[in-house]
Structures are given as structure tokens and as C-alpha cells.
Short mmCIF file of C-alpha atoms in Angstrom, two decimals:
data_model
loop_
_atom_site.label_atom_id
_atom_site.label_comp_id
_atom_site.label_asym_id
_atom_site.label_seq_id
_atom_site.Cartn_x
_atom_site.Cartn_y
_atom_site.Cartn_z
CA VAL A 9 -59.08 -19.28 6.96
CA ASP A 10 -61.22 -16.53 5.48
CA LEU A 11 -59.85 -13.44 7.23
CA THR A 12 -63.17 -11.59 6.94
CA SER A 13 -65.47 -14.27 8.34
CA GLY A 14 -62.99 -16.37 10.30
CA ARG A 15 -64.33 -19.54 8.65
CA MET A 16 -61.96 -22.39 8.04
CA LYS A 17 -62.00 -24.58 4.94
CA GLN A 18 -60.20 -27.91 4.79
CA LEU A 19 -58.11 -28.18 1.63
CA THR A 20 -56.66 -31.70 1.76
CA PHE A 21 -58.27 -34.99 2.66
CA GLY A 22 -57.09 -38.54 3.35
CA ASP A 23 -55.51 -40.74 5.98
CA SER A 24 -51.97 -39.37 5.75
CA ILE A 25 -50.62 -36.28 7.41
CA ASP A 26 -50.44 -33.15 5.25
CA THR A 27 -48.22 -30.47 6.76
CA GLU A 28 -45.85 -27.53 6.15
CA PRO A 29 -47.93 -25.55 3.60
CA ARG A 30 -46.18 -22.76 1.73
CA PHE A 31 -48.04 -20.46 -0.65
CA ALA A 32 -46.67 -19.65 -4.10
CA ALA A 33 -46.07 -15.97 -4.82
CA ASP A 34 -48.96 -15.94 -7.33
CA GLY A 35 -51.42 -17.13 -4.67
CA ASN A 36 -52.82 -19.83 -6.97
CA THR A 37 -51.00 -22.84 -5.52
CA LEU A 38 -49.32 -24.05 -2.39
CA LEU A 39 -46.72 -26.68 -1.68
CA PHE A 40 -47.10 -29.07 1.23
CA THR A 41 -45.42 -32.15 2.66
CA SER A 42 -47.39 -35.38 2.78
CA GLY A 43 -46.81 -39.03 3.55
CA ARG A 44 -49.61 -40.11 1.19
CA GLY A 45 -47.05 -41.84 -1.07
CA GLY A 46 -45.51 -43.82 1.80
CA ALA A 47 -42.74 -41.39 2.76
CA PRO A 48 -42.60 -37.61 3.12
CA GLN A 49 -42.71 -35.98 -0.31
CA VAL A 50 -43.71 -32.57 -1.66
CA TYR A 51 -47.09 -32.05 -3.30
CA GLN A 52 -48.71 -29.06 -4.98
CA LEU A 53 -52.31 -28.04 -4.33
CA ASN A 54 -54.00 -25.95 -7.01
CA LEU A 55 -56.17 -23.53 -5.05
CA VAL A 56 -58.35 -22.79 -8.09
CA ASP A 57 -59.53 -26.33 -8.91
CA GLY A 58 -58.39 -28.30 -5.83
CA GLY A 59 -56.12 -30.59 -7.87
CA ILE A 60 -53.14 -32.17 -6.13
CA LYS A 61 -50.00 -33.46 -7.81
CA ARG A 62 -46.80 -34.92 -6.47
CA MET A 63 -43.80 -32.69 -7.18
CA THR A 64 -40.84 -34.72 -5.84
CA PHE A 65 -39.67 -38.17 -6.87
CA ALA A 66 -35.87 -38.07 -6.34
CA GLY A 67 -34.74 -39.05 -2.85
CA ASN A 68 -36.48 -40.92 -0.07
CA TYR A 69 -37.52 -37.83 1.91
CA ASN A 70 -38.43 -34.34 0.72
CA ALA A 71 -40.09 -31.71 2.90
CA ARG A 72 -40.46 -28.02 3.81
CA ALA A 73 -40.54 -26.88 0.19
CA SER A 74 -40.86 -23.28 -0.98
CA TYR A 75 -41.13 -21.87 -4.47
CA THR A 76 -38.64 -19.29 -5.64
CA PRO A 77 -40.37 -15.97 -6.43
CA ASP A 78 -40.33 -16.74 -10.18
CA LEU A 79 -42.01 -20.16 -9.52
CA ARG A 80 -39.33 -21.91 -11.60
CA HIS A 81 -37.64 -23.75 -8.70
CA MET A 82 -38.42 -25.24 -5.31
CA ILE A 83 -36.09 -25.17 -2.32
CA MET A 84 -36.49 -28.11 0.06
CA LEU A 85 -35.07 -30.36 2.71
CA HIS A 86 -33.88 -33.46 0.83
CA ARG A 87 -32.57 -36.87 1.82
CA GLU A 88 -31.13 -39.26 -0.73
CA ASP A 89 -29.69 -41.89 1.61
CA LYS A 90 -29.16 -41.03 5.28
CA ASN A 91 -28.08 -37.36 5.30
CA PHE A 92 -30.48 -34.43 5.26
CA ASN A 93 -29.38 -31.64 2.94
CA ILE A 94 -30.77 -28.52 1.30
CA ALA A 95 -31.65 -28.96 -2.38
CA VAL A 96 -33.20 -27.06 -5.27
CA GLN A 97 -35.48 -28.68 -7.82
CA ALA A 98 -36.36 -27.28 -11.24
CA VAL A 99 -40.16 -27.32 -11.50
CA ASP A 100 -40.26 -27.96 -15.26
CA THR A 101 -37.78 -30.88 -15.38
CA GLY A 102 -37.81 -32.21 -11.81
CA ARG A 103 -34.00 -32.09 -11.76
CA VAL A 104 -32.71 -31.95 -8.18
CA THR A 105 -29.43 -30.26 -7.26
CA VAL A 106 -28.17 -30.80 -3.73
CA LEU A 107 -26.75 -27.52 -2.42
CA THR A 108 -25.21 -28.62 0.89
CA ASP A 109 -23.11 -31.54 2.08
CA SER A 110 -23.68 -32.06 5.79
CA GLU A 111 -25.16 -34.79 7.93
CA GLY A 112 -28.08 -32.90 9.40
CA ASP A 113 -29.25 -29.76 7.67
CA GLU A 114 -32.77 -28.61 8.53
CA SER A 115 -35.37 -25.86 8.28
CA PRO A 116 -34.65 -24.22 4.92
CA SER A 117 -35.94 -20.65 4.65
CA LEU A 118 -35.79 -18.93 1.27
CA ALA A 119 -34.84 -15.24 1.17
CA PRO A 120 -37.58 -12.92 -0.14
CA ASN A 121 -35.42 -12.17 -3.20
CA GLY A 122 -35.09 -15.91 -3.94
CA ARG A 123 -31.30 -15.89 -4.06
CA PHE A 124 -30.26 -17.42 -0.72
CA VAL A 125 -31.46 -20.15 1.60
CA MET A 126 -30.90 -19.84 5.33
CA TYR A 127 -30.96 -23.08 7.31
CA ALA A 128 -29.85 -24.71 10.53
CA THR A 129 -27.02 -27.25 10.58
CA HIS A 130 -24.40 -28.64 12.95
CA VAL A 131 -20.70 -27.80 13.07
CA ARG A 132 -18.62 -29.57 15.73
CA ASP A 133 -21.76 -30.66 17.62
CA GLN A 134 -23.20 -27.14 17.78
CA GLY A 135 -26.31 -25.96 16.00
CA VAL A 136 -25.37 -23.04 13.74
CA LEU A 137 -27.03 -20.76 11.25
CA ALA A 138 -25.88 -21.34 7.67
CA MET A 139 -26.67 -19.90 4.29
CA VAL A 140 -26.27 -21.13 0.72
CA SER A 141 -26.97 -19.41 -2.58
CA VAL A 142 -29.62 -21.04 -4.77
CA ASP A 143 -26.92 -21.86 -7.33
CA GLY A 144 -24.77 -23.46 -4.57
CA ARG A 145 -21.71 -21.29 -5.26
CA VAL A 146 -21.79 -19.34 -1.98
CA GLN A 147 -21.88 -21.13 1.37
CA LEU A 148 -21.54 -19.49 4.77
CA ALA A 149 -21.85 -20.63 8.39
CA PHE A 150 -22.49 -18.31 11.32
CA PRO A 151 -21.59 -19.98 14.63
CA ALA A 152 -23.64 -18.93 17.65
CA ARG A 153 -21.91 -17.83 20.84
CA ASP A 154 -24.41 -19.58 23.05
CA GLY A 155 -27.00 -22.29 22.46
CA ASP A 156 -28.04 -23.94 19.24
CA VAL A 157 -29.67 -22.41 16.19
CA GLN A 158 -33.01 -23.92 15.21
CA GLU A 159 -35.81 -22.98 12.78
CA PRO A 160 -34.28 -19.88 11.15
CA ALA A 161 -36.57 -17.63 9.09
CA TRP A 162 -36.07 -14.62 6.86
CA SER A 163 -37.97 -11.48 7.59
CA PRO A 164 -40.33 -10.56 4.75
CA PHE A 165 -38.93 -7.02 4.92
CA PHE A 166 -35.65 -5.88 3.36
#
């Protein structure tokens, strides 16, 4: 959407659903999830020339991707077999490192400084807020007193 005129411009085309867009910090590309390859995978749209390329190939489901501020890695929801986990992928090599080991992680949200990922998961049948460092060395869970945690998001402000 052009904020000045309010006009909308469609950026992707095709029969499959394209969803969950996330802009890169440089404003030149965005990542999005698409089923155009048969299962949800992450694609990159070049906003300068309109080119689209598939970014993920490991795993049978990849979604909700975000670039780290330095554009060297992507954080995403990743499924190899049946469990959904949080993973990081090196953009240059495509190497995927799974950061969590749960049955149902969801909604990864990268911190503005690019060092931590906040996400929702389940502990003893309760939805909780959890956090993992991008290198996987620090993992924390924050149980809620009431209700279930869903769709966590970092504030853009420190």
C-alpha cells in the first residue's frame, strides 16, 4: 500500500496462497510463506525487480520467516517430521539449525536486536511464552498464571 495515495499493488501472483510477509531491514526484499511448491515453504520477493526465489528446502514445512537485522540468517517455524520447532537458517549456505525441541512450537518473533526469538509453546498442556537465543544456547520458558499464550510479538522499541 502506498501510504501517500492509499493505492494497493499486488506483489505475488498464482493459484497458491502467499501469506505472512516480513520485510527485510534493508527494505529491498521480503520473505513470505507460500504453498506454490506443494507444501508451505519460505520464499523471497525482490521488491526492486519482482523476482521470487525459494529460500527453504530442508524440512516438509517452513513458515513465518524473518531475517535477522544483518540479513545473514532467517528465523522460522520449521517441521522436519511431525514436530513444529523454531529454527535458524543461514542465508548463504541454506544450513538449518533447529533451536528448540518441543512438539508444538509456534509464532516465532525475532527481537529487534536479532539475538533472541520469542515464541509460543506448550508445557504440561498449557500455552506458555518461551524464548531462545539465535545460537540456541539460552532457552527460557515463562509460564502464564491464567490462560494460554498465543502469537507473541516483540515491541519495536527498546
